[in-house]
Amino acid sequence: MELYIAEKPDLAKAIVEGLGGGSRKDGYYDCGGQYVTWCYGHMLQLLDPEDYDQRYAKWNMNDLPISHIPWKKKPSSDKKAQLKIITDLLKQADSVVHAGDPDDEGQLLVDEILMYAACRLPVKRLLINDNNVTIVKRSLANMRDNKEFAGLSAAAEARSVGDQLYGYNMTRAYTLAAGKVGYQGVLSVGRVQTPIVGLVVRRDRENEAHKTSYYYNVTGQFAIGELSFPARYQIVEGDPVDEKGRLTDQVHAQGIVNAVKGEGAKIISAETKKKEQHPPLPYNLLKLQTDASRKFGFKPDRTKEITQTLRDKHKLITYNRSDCEYLSDEQHGDAPTVLAAISQTAPSLSLAAQKANHGIKSRAFNSAKVSAHHGIIPTEATADFKNLSDGEQKIYMLIARAYIAQFWPKHLYDQTDISVEVAKHRFAVRSNITTAAGWRVLYKNDSGNEDLEGDETDLALDIRSLRAGQEGTCTDAAADQMETKPRPLYTMATLLSDLTRVAQYVRDDRLRKLLMEKDKGKEGEHGGIGTPATRDTIIATLFERGYLVEKGKNIVSTPTAREFYDTLPDQAKYPDMTALWHEQQRSIQKGELDANAFVNELMVYIGSEIATVKANGIGIKIDTHKCPDCGNAIRRIKKKEGKEFFWGCTGFADGCKYACEDKAGKPVPKQAQQVSELHKCMTCSRGLTRRPGKKKGTFWWGCSGFPECKQTYFDNKGKPDYSINNKVKENVHE
């Protein structure tokens, strides 16, 4: 029996179709001499520290750094049943076909199952990036030896282990150090998440530190022939300009205005070119999240959840976590049925779908540019649009519109460039005149779409009739004073976009080139960090950790994020580590470096960083409260039951037992709790404190020596009742 292990159920189904069909069983298909089973993404996960040793369940600086080589894996709790089906089938098989996605994670996903099952069977590799049955059959006829891809799997394994060890160790070290100075919460550190915090912190500070200066735009108004049009002054050598080539001297700018106003003008050059614009490519997840944020205010994790529902529940779209915007050549033949399905599902797009020309083959159909998955497009399935949620309707409409656009004509326009000379000064203007709107008809109400925007200085005026040599007059001119502006604060859309091109923020030329090389050939990625499938989760985590907050439509860093940022080494807060890891993982793929060596080298770096934290602590500034007994910081602690808090000393492990009440998030020192000198504890002779009970108007008395003494008394007309020597049930300490 030959066992096929596919990464996802829909890929398994496509393989079955490619094999000629089969019968569905519990967790697999029976195709006669071949069985086809499937995974649900990664079926195994790395062991957590406490899985190796229970003492690691409690965070302790003395245990750091934590390292386990060799590392081990365990079944994901929600996937055990399907994993057992796969391992049982492996025991019956004579050979295996690895059908993970054709990328490093897809390679690891099935390889780790084979290793977990101690499989020694011969394994072939099936590479499929499109579930079209024609492509599946072609791939089945061209399988390769799985050993050829061992390096790819090892690189993904090394990255996974490295991310876990770096995240666990650095997060624990910084959190524990911050706890020593009274910080409440977790200071999370990660190879991807921390540079994202860095992007936002630096943008915020740049925005705040910006000092307004001025520059000047000189514009002339020209009357030539029967046309009147504006043109912008062209900078020449010797003009006083800033780093962006803008005039900075008002007197100089006004001098140009005075020189040209009312003077004769002559067209030096006039050229009109026929231009065409392709429709926007189909969506990948990141571009979809960006547009959904811009148009609807959806957070990226919400968009991903909606696409998951559209795919899993409604079967209306293809694989939703793709990082690719292209489609295979074979998918072009599906156009009639897909367009018909769109027309039936979304009535408002029916006319656009009917006008689509199946014969048009846009640049999106290019098998050579399809990565592990093709772009996100509608399927041939249909649904009642009214039964979709508002979010589902909006996201489906975006995906469907982008697909329809592939079958509409290109946008055609004439681009005219005019150069005018007046009083020995040159002015220029460009005009774009649409001759055939084509696909842009579908996007006419989509303001803010970067696929539609041109240069803000371009004219919509038709100046195609102008010719070189024509003369006229500069009827007016002005030097407009403009304020310099900082780069705007991030929005969710612009942050997501920047994550695809963080290489531009890397200061080291070699590392920048490494990051750019990582994404070479990828459409929409230009030296990025994270993946389309994980970026939204990481951003959500940064909000949960209190690093980022929303301020109107902007995303800004919190004071905690800034303080934390300032304590971190540059390698943690810039994307440098991703670049360095890419270089090392490339060596692993080639067999020049093994995963163990990579992890060992990483642990040396982690160890040195933790040693620094142990020796110096961290410089995060917290509004701390000191323990009156030992001088350490006290921290706010949630009680075991209920939603109440109390404050305890961070020196508890060293023997300090100080604790006090909480009020509105602040400690109430014992000396402020009206400790009675008249009423003493019968157990330890210290003063008692009268406290309010759970029921309005009731009180009870507790010993000021808590937690060493836990004696309590009922209240009797404002005095402790010593006659009943029982613990009060309302004792909030327990």
PDB file of N, CA, C and O in Angstrom, residues 460-509:
ATOM      1  N   ALA A 460      -5.322  66.464 -14.945  1.00  0.00           N
ATOM      2  CA  ALA A 460      -6.386  65.762 -15.652  1.00  0.00           C
ATOM      3  C   ALA A 460      -6.785  66.543 -16.896  1.00  0.00           C
ATOM      4  O   ALA A 460      -7.642  66.119 -17.666  1.00  0.00           O
ATOM      5  N   LEU A 461      -6.132  67.689 -17.132  1.00  0.00           N
ATOM      6  CA  LEU A 461      -6.421  68.551 -18.274  1.00  0.00           C
ATOM      7  C   LEU A 461      -5.814  67.965 -19.548  1.00  0.00           C
ATOM      8  O   LEU A 461      -4.684  67.479 -19.545  1.00  0.00           O
ATOM      9  N   ASP A 462      -6.557  68.021 -20.637  1.00  0.00           N
ATOM     10  CA  ASP A 462      -6.081  67.486 -21.912  1.00  0.00           C
ATOM     11  C   ASP A 462      -5.169  68.506 -22.589  1.00  0.00           C
ATOM     12  O   ASP A 462      -5.608  69.548 -23.058  1.00  0.00           O
ATOM     13  N   ILE A 463      -3.862  68.209 -22.632  1.00  0.00           N
ATOM     14  CA  ILE A 463      -2.897  69.119 -23.278  1.00  0.00           C
ATOM     15  C   ILE A 463      -2.190  68.408 -24.440  1.00  0.00           C
ATOM     16  O   ILE A 463      -1.098  68.803 -24.860  1.00  0.00           O
ATOM     17  N   ARG A 464      -2.838  67.384 -24.973  1.00  0.00           N
ATOM     18  CA  ARG A 464      -2.220  66.596 -26.037  1.00  0.00           C
ATOM     19  C   ARG A 464      -2.021  67.405 -27.326  1.00  0.00           C
ATOM     20  O   ARG A 464      -1.173  67.053 -28.155  1.00  0.00           O
ATOM     21  N   SER A 465      -2.755  68.476 -27.495  1.00  0.00           N
ATOM     22  CA  SER A 465      -2.659  69.265 -28.742  1.00  0.00           C
ATOM     23  C   SER A 465      -1.432  70.164 -28.789  1.00  0.00           C
ATOM     24  O   SER A 465      -1.078  70.684 -29.856  1.00  0.00           O
ATOM     25  N   LEU A 466      -0.765  70.357 -27.657  1.00  0.00           N
ATOM     26  CA  LEU A 466       0.409  71.238 -27.631  1.00  0.00           C
ATOM     27  C   LEU A 466       1.578  70.603 -28.372  1.00  0.00           C
ATOM     28  O   LEU A 466       1.769  69.388 -28.351  1.00  0.00           O
ATOM     29  N   ARG A 467       2.395  71.476 -29.013  1.00  0.00           N
ATOM     30  CA  ARG A 467       3.536  71.014 -29.796  1.00  0.00           C
ATOM     31  C   ARG A 467       4.780  71.822 -29.436  1.00  0.00           C
ATOM     32  O   ARG A 467       4.695  73.001 -29.037  1.00  0.00           O
ATOM     33  N   ALA A 468       5.924  71.171 -29.603  1.00  0.00           N
ATOM     34  CA  ALA A 468       7.195  71.865 -29.368  1.00  0.00           C
ATOM     35  C   ALA A 468       7.304  73.060 -30.306  1.00  0.00           C
ATOM     36  O   ALA A 468       6.928  72.992 -31.481  1.00  0.00           O
ATOM     37  N   GLY A 469       7.831  74.169 -29.767  1.00  0.00           N
ATOM     38  CA  GLY A 469       8.006  75.375 -30.569  1.00  0.00           C
ATOM     39  C   GLY A 469       6.887  76.386 -30.413  1.00  0.00           C
ATOM     40  O   GLY A 469       7.062  77.572 -30.760  1.00  0.00           O
ATOM     41  N   GLN A 470       5.737  75.947 -29.909  1.00  0.00           N
ATOM     42  CA  GLN A 470       4.642  76.897 -29.700  1.00  0.00           C
ATOM     43  C   GLN A 470       5.028  77.922 -28.628  1.00  0.00           C
ATOM     44  O   GLN A 470       5.733  77.592 -27.659  1.00  0.00           O
ATOM     45  N   GLU A 471       4.552  79.143 -28.819  1.00  0.00           N
ATOM     46  CA  GLU A 471       4.893  80.218 -27.887  1.00  0.00           C
ATOM     47  C   GLU A 471       3.630  80.794 -27.256  1.00  0.00           C
ATOM     48  O   GLU A 471       2.533  80.695 -27.793  1.00  0.00           O
ATOM     49  N   GLY A 472       3.833  81.376 -26.084  1.00  0.00           N
ATOM     50  CA  GLY A 472       2.722  81.996 -25.370  1.00  0.00           C
ATOM     51  C   GLY A 472       3.266  82.848 -24.242  1.00  0.00           C
ATOM     52  O   GLY A 472       4.373  83.386 -24.322  1.00  0.00           O
ATOM     53  N   THR A 473       2.519  82.911 -23.138  1.00  0.00           N
ATOM     54  CA  THR A 473       2.890  83.798 -22.036  1.00  0.00           C
ATOM     55  C   THR A 473       2.726  83.097 -20.694  1.00  0.00           C
ATOM     56  O   THR A 473       1.810  82.289 -20.504  1.00  0.00           O
ATOM     57  N   CYS A 474       3.628  83.448 -19.785  1.00  0.00           N
ATOM     58  CA  CYS A 474       3.453  83.042 -18.391  1.00  0.00           C
ATOM     59  C   CYS A 474       2.574  84.118 -17.753  1.00  0.00           C
ATOM     60  O   CYS A 474       3.041  85.200 -17.396  1.00  0.00           O
ATOM     61  N   THR A 475       1.296  83.839 -17.654  1.00  0.00           N
ATOM     62  CA  THR A 475       0.339  84.861 -17.213  1.00  0.00           C
ATOM     63  C   THR A 475       0.392  85.126 -15.717  1.00  0.00           C
ATOM     64  O   THR A 475       0.003  86.196 -15.250  1.00  0.00           O
ATOM     65  N   ASP A 476       0.886  84.142 -14.965  1.00  0.00           N
ATOM     66  CA  ASP A 476       0.948  84.334 -13.520  1.00  0.00           C
ATOM     67  C   ASP A 476       1.938  83.329 -12.940  1.00  0.00           C
ATOM     68  O   ASP A 476       2.301  82.334 -13.592  1.00  0.00           O
ATOM     69  N   ALA A 477       2.381  83.595 -11.734  1.00  0.00           N
ATOM     70  CA  ALA A 477       3.290  82.677 -11.047  1.00  0.00           C
ATOM     71  C   ALA A 477       3.182  82.919  -9.554  1.00  0.00           C
ATOM     72  O   ALA A 477       2.806  84.015  -9.117  1.00  0.00           O
ATOM     73  N   ALA A 478       3.517  81.896  -8.780  1.00  0.00           N
ATOM     74  CA  ALA A 478       3.439  82.024  -7.323  1.00  0.00           C
ATOM     75  C   ALA A 478       4.434  81.074  -6.677  1.00  0.00           C
ATOM     76  O   ALA A 478       4.764  80.020  -7.226  1.00  0.00           O
ATOM     77  N   ALA A 479       4.927  81.487  -5.513  1.00  0.00           N
ATOM     78  CA  ALA A 479       5.797  80.639  -4.695  1.00  0.00           C
ATOM     79  C   ALA A 479       5.024  80.272  -3.437  1.00  0.00           C
ATOM     80  O   ALA A 479       4.911  81.084  -2.507  1.00  0.00           O
ATOM     81  N   ASP A 480       4.458  79.113  -3.415  1.00  0.00           N
ATOM     82  CA  ASP A 480       3.631  78.691  -2.283  1.00  0.00           C
ATOM     83  C   ASP A 480       4.498  78.126  -1.169  1.00  0.00           C
ATOM     84  O   ASP A 480       5.325  77.226  -1.400  1.00  0.00           O
ATOM     85  N   GLN A 481       4.325  78.679   0.019  1.00  0.00           N
ATOM     86  CA  GLN A 481       5.062  78.180   1.181  1.00  0.00           C
ATOM     87  C   GLN A 481       4.404  76.903   1.692  1.00  0.00           C
ATOM     88  O   GLN A 481       3.213  76.860   1.957  1.00  0.00           O
ATOM     89  N   MET A 482       5.213  75.853   1.836  1.00  0.00           N
ATOM     90  CA  MET A 482       4.698  74.557   2.277  1.00  0.00           C
ATOM     91  C   MET A 482       5.415  74.122   3.555  1.00  0.00           C
ATOM     92  O   MET A 482       6.615  74.367   3.727  1.00  0.00           O
ATOM     93  N   GLU A 483       4.687  73.501   4.452  1.00  0.00           N
ATOM     94  CA  GLU A 483       5.280  72.980   5.678  1.00  0.00           C
ATOM     95  C   GLU A 483       5.812  71.569   5.457  1.00  0.00           C
ATOM     96  O   GLU A 483       5.153  70.751   4.823  1.00  0.00           O
ATOM     97  N   THR A 484       6.997  71.305   5.995  1.00  0.00           N
ATOM     98  CA  THR A 484       7.476  69.926   5.985  1.00  0.00           C
ATOM     99  C   THR A 484       6.653  69.128   6.985  1.00  0.00           C
ATOM    100  O   THR A 484       6.198  69.660   8.002  1.00  0.00           O
ATOM    101  N   LYS A 485       6.450  67.874   6.682  1.00  0.00           N
ATOM    102  CA  LYS A 485       5.664  67.021   7.564  1.00  0.00           C
ATOM    103  C   LYS A 485       6.433  65.747   7.865  1.00  0.00           C
ATOM    104  O   LYS A 485       7.140  65.213   7.008  1.00  0.00           O
ATOM    105  N   PRO A 486       6.302  65.238   9.082  1.00  0.00           N
ATOM    106  CA  PRO A 486       6.958  63.956   9.385  1.00  0.00           C
ATOM    107  C   PRO A 486       6.201  62.825   8.711  1.00  0.00           C
ATOM    108  O   PRO A 486       5.062  63.000   8.257  1.00  0.00           O
ATOM    109  N   ARG A 487       6.839  61.676   8.662  1.00  0.00           N
ATOM    110  CA  ARG A 487       6.088  60.522   8.173  1.00  0.00           C
ATOM    111  C   ARG A 487       4.912  60.287   9.108  1.00  0.00           C
ATOM    112  O   ARG A 487       5.061  60.388  10.331  1.00  0.00           O
ATOM    113  N   PRO A 488       3.750  59.997   8.582  1.00  0.00           N
ATOM    114  CA  PRO A 488       2.562  59.884   9.434  1.00  0.00           C
ATOM    115  C   PRO A 488       2.649  58.708  10.392  1.00  0.00           C
ATOM    116  O   PRO A 488       3.365  57.728  10.145  1.00  0.00           O
ATOM    117  N   LEU A 489       1.927  58.816  11.492  1.00  0.00           N
ATOM    118  CA  LEU A 489       1.814  57.691  12.415  1.00  0.00           C
ATOM    119  C   LEU A 489       1.233  56.493  11.672  1.00  0.00           C
ATOM    120  O   LEU A 489       0.507  56.641  10.696  1.00  0.00           O
ATOM    121  N   TYR A 490       1.558  55.318  12.166  1.00  0.00           N
ATOM    122  CA  TYR A 490       1.057  54.107  11.515  1.00  0.00           C
ATOM    123  C   TYR A 490      -0.452  53.972  11.661  1.00  0.00           C
ATOM    124  O   TYR A 490      -1.041  54.325  12.685  1.00  0.00           O
ATOM    125  N   THR A 491      -1.076  53.458  10.635  1.00  0.00           N
ATOM    126  CA  THR A 491      -2.415  52.887  10.719  1.00  0.00           C
ATOM    127  C   THR A 491      -2.229  51.383  10.586  1.00  0.00           C
ATOM    128  O   THR A 491      -1.126  50.901  10.280  1.00  0.00           O
ATOM    129  N   MET A 492      -3.286  50.624  10.782  1.00  0.00           N
ATOM    130  CA  MET A 492      -3.153  49.173  10.623  1.00  0.00           C
ATOM    131  C   MET A 492      -2.739  48.839   9.191  1.00  0.00           C
ATOM    132  O   MET A 492      -1.897  47.960   8.965  1.00  0.00           O
ATOM    133  N   ALA A 493      -3.314  49.558   8.226  1.00  0.00           N
ATOM    134  CA  ALA A 493      -3.002  49.278   6.822  1.00  0.00           C
ATOM    135  C   ALA A 493      -1.542  49.580   6.511  1.00  0.00           C
ATOM    136  O   ALA A 493      -0.862  48.783   5.860  1.00  0.00           O
ATOM    137  N   THR A 494      -1.034  50.729   6.980  1.00  0.00           N
ATOM    138  CA  THR A 494       0.351  51.086   6.645  1.00  0.00           C
ATOM    139  C   THR A 494       1.353  50.236   7.420  1.00  0.00           C
ATOM    140  O   THR A 494       2.437  49.945   6.923  1.00  0.00           O
ATOM    141  N   LEU A 495       0.991  49.807   8.636  1.00  0.00           N
ATOM    142  CA  LEU A 495       1.881  48.919   9.386  1.00  0.00           C
ATOM    143  C   LEU A 495       1.987  47.567   8.691  1.00  0.00           C
ATOM    144  O   LEU A 495       3.092  47.032   8.520  1.00  0.00           O
ATOM    145  N   LEU A 496       0.853  47.017   8.284  1.00  0.00           N
ATOM    146  CA  LEU A 496       0.884  45.743   7.566  1.00  0.00           C
ATOM    147  C   LEU A 496       1.726  45.851   6.303  1.00  0.00           C
ATOM    148  O   LEU A 496       2.500  44.948   5.968  1.00  0.00           O
ATOM    149  N   SER A 497       1.583  46.962   5.607  1.00  0.00           N
ATOM    150  CA  SER A 497       2.342  47.167   4.375  1.00  0.00           C
ATOM    151  C   SER A 497       3.835  47.252   4.670  1.00  0.00           C
ATOM    152  O   SER A 497       4.656  46.684   3.953  1.00  0.00           O
ATOM    153  N   ASP A 498       4.194  47.945   5.744  1.00  0.00           N
ATOM    154  CA  ASP A 498       5.611  48.108   6.077  1.00  0.00           C
ATOM    155  C   ASP A 498       6.257  46.790   6.487  1.00  0.00           C
ATOM    156  O   ASP A 498       7.472  46.619   6.336  1.00  0.00           O
ATOM    157  N   LEU A 499       5.468  45.866   7.017  1.00  0.00           N
ATOM    158  CA  LEU A 499       6.031  44.580   7.429  1.00  0.00           C
ATOM    159  C   LEU A 499       6.548  43.794   6.235  1.00  0.00           C
ATOM    160  O   LEU A 499       7.344  42.868   6.401  1.00  0.00           O
ATOM    161  N   THR A 500       6.118  44.140   5.040  1.00  0.00           N
ATOM    162  CA  THR A 500       6.605  43.454   3.842  1.00  0.00           C
ATOM    163  C   THR A 500       7.895  44.071   3.319  1.00  0.00           C
ATOM    164  O   THR A 500       8.508  43.527   2.408  1.00  0.00           O
ATOM    165  N   ARG A 501       8.302  45.208   3.890  1.00  0.00           N
ATOM    166  CA  ARG A 501       9.487  45.914   3.372  1.00  0.00           C
ATOM    167  C   ARG A 501      10.327  46.515   4.487  1.00  0.00           C
ATOM    168  O   ARG A 501      10.838  47.625   4.366  1.00  0.00           O
ATOM    169  N   VAL A 502      10.485  45.777   5.586  1.00  0.00           N
ATOM    170  CA  VAL A 502      11.251  46.310   6.715  1.00  0.00           C
ATOM    171  C   VAL A 502      12.741  46.415   6.408  1.00  0.00           C
ATOM    172  O   VAL A 502      13.483  47.064   7.141  1.00  0.00           O
ATOM    173  N   ALA A 503      13.189  45.772   5.342  1.00  0.00           N
ATOM    174  CA  ALA A 503      14.603  45.856   4.979  1.00  0.00           C
ATOM    175  C   ALA A 503      15.058  47.304   4.828  1.00  0.00           C
ATOM    176  O   ALA A 503      16.226  47.625   5.089  1.00  0.00           O
ATOM    177  N   GLN A 504      14.139  48.193   4.464  1.00  0.00           N
ATOM    178  CA  GLN A 504      14.507  49.596   4.279  1.00  0.00           C
ATOM    179  C   GLN A 504      14.937  50.250   5.590  1.00  0.00           C
ATOM    180  O   GLN A 504      15.582  51.296   5.580  1.00  0.00           O
ATOM    181  N   TYR A 505      14.597  49.632   6.725  1.00  0.00           N
ATOM    182  CA  TYR A 505      14.952  50.205   8.015  1.00  0.00           C
ATOM    183  C   TYR A 505      16.211  49.575   8.619  1.00  0.00           C
ATOM    184  O   TYR A 505      16.620  49.940   9.720  1.00  0.00           O
ATOM    185  N   VAL A 506      16.792  48.599   7.924  1.00  0.00           N
ATOM    186  CA  VAL A 506      18.013  47.953   8.409  1.00  0.00           C
ATOM    187  C   VAL A 506      19.208  48.825   8.048  1.00  0.00           C
ATOM    188  O   VAL A 506      19.380  49.225   6.901  1.00  0.00           O
ATOM    189  N   ARG A 507      20.029  49.136   9.043  1.00  0.00           N
ATOM    190  CA  ARG A 507      21.124  50.087   8.827  1.00  0.00           C
ATOM    191  C   ARG A 507      22.358  49.450   8.195  1.00  0.00           C
ATOM    192  O   ARG A 507      23.125  50.114   7.533  1.00  0.00           O
ATOM    193  N   ASP A 508      22.538  48.159   8.421  1.00  0.00           N
ATOM    194  CA  ASP A 508      23.693  47.462   7.878  1.00  0.00           C
ATOM    195  C   ASP A 508      23.410  47.040   6.432  1.00  0.00           C
ATOM    196  O   ASP A 508      22.434  46.331   6.167  1.00  0.00           O
ATOM    197  N   ASP A 509      24.262  47.458   5.502  1.00  0.00           N
ATOM    198  CA  ASP A 509      24.034  47.179   4.080  1.00  0.00           C
ATOM    199  C   ASP A 509      23.968  45.686   3.791  1.00  0.00           C
ATOM    200  O   ASP A 509      23.129  45.227   3.006  1.00  0.00           O
TER     201      ASP A 509
END
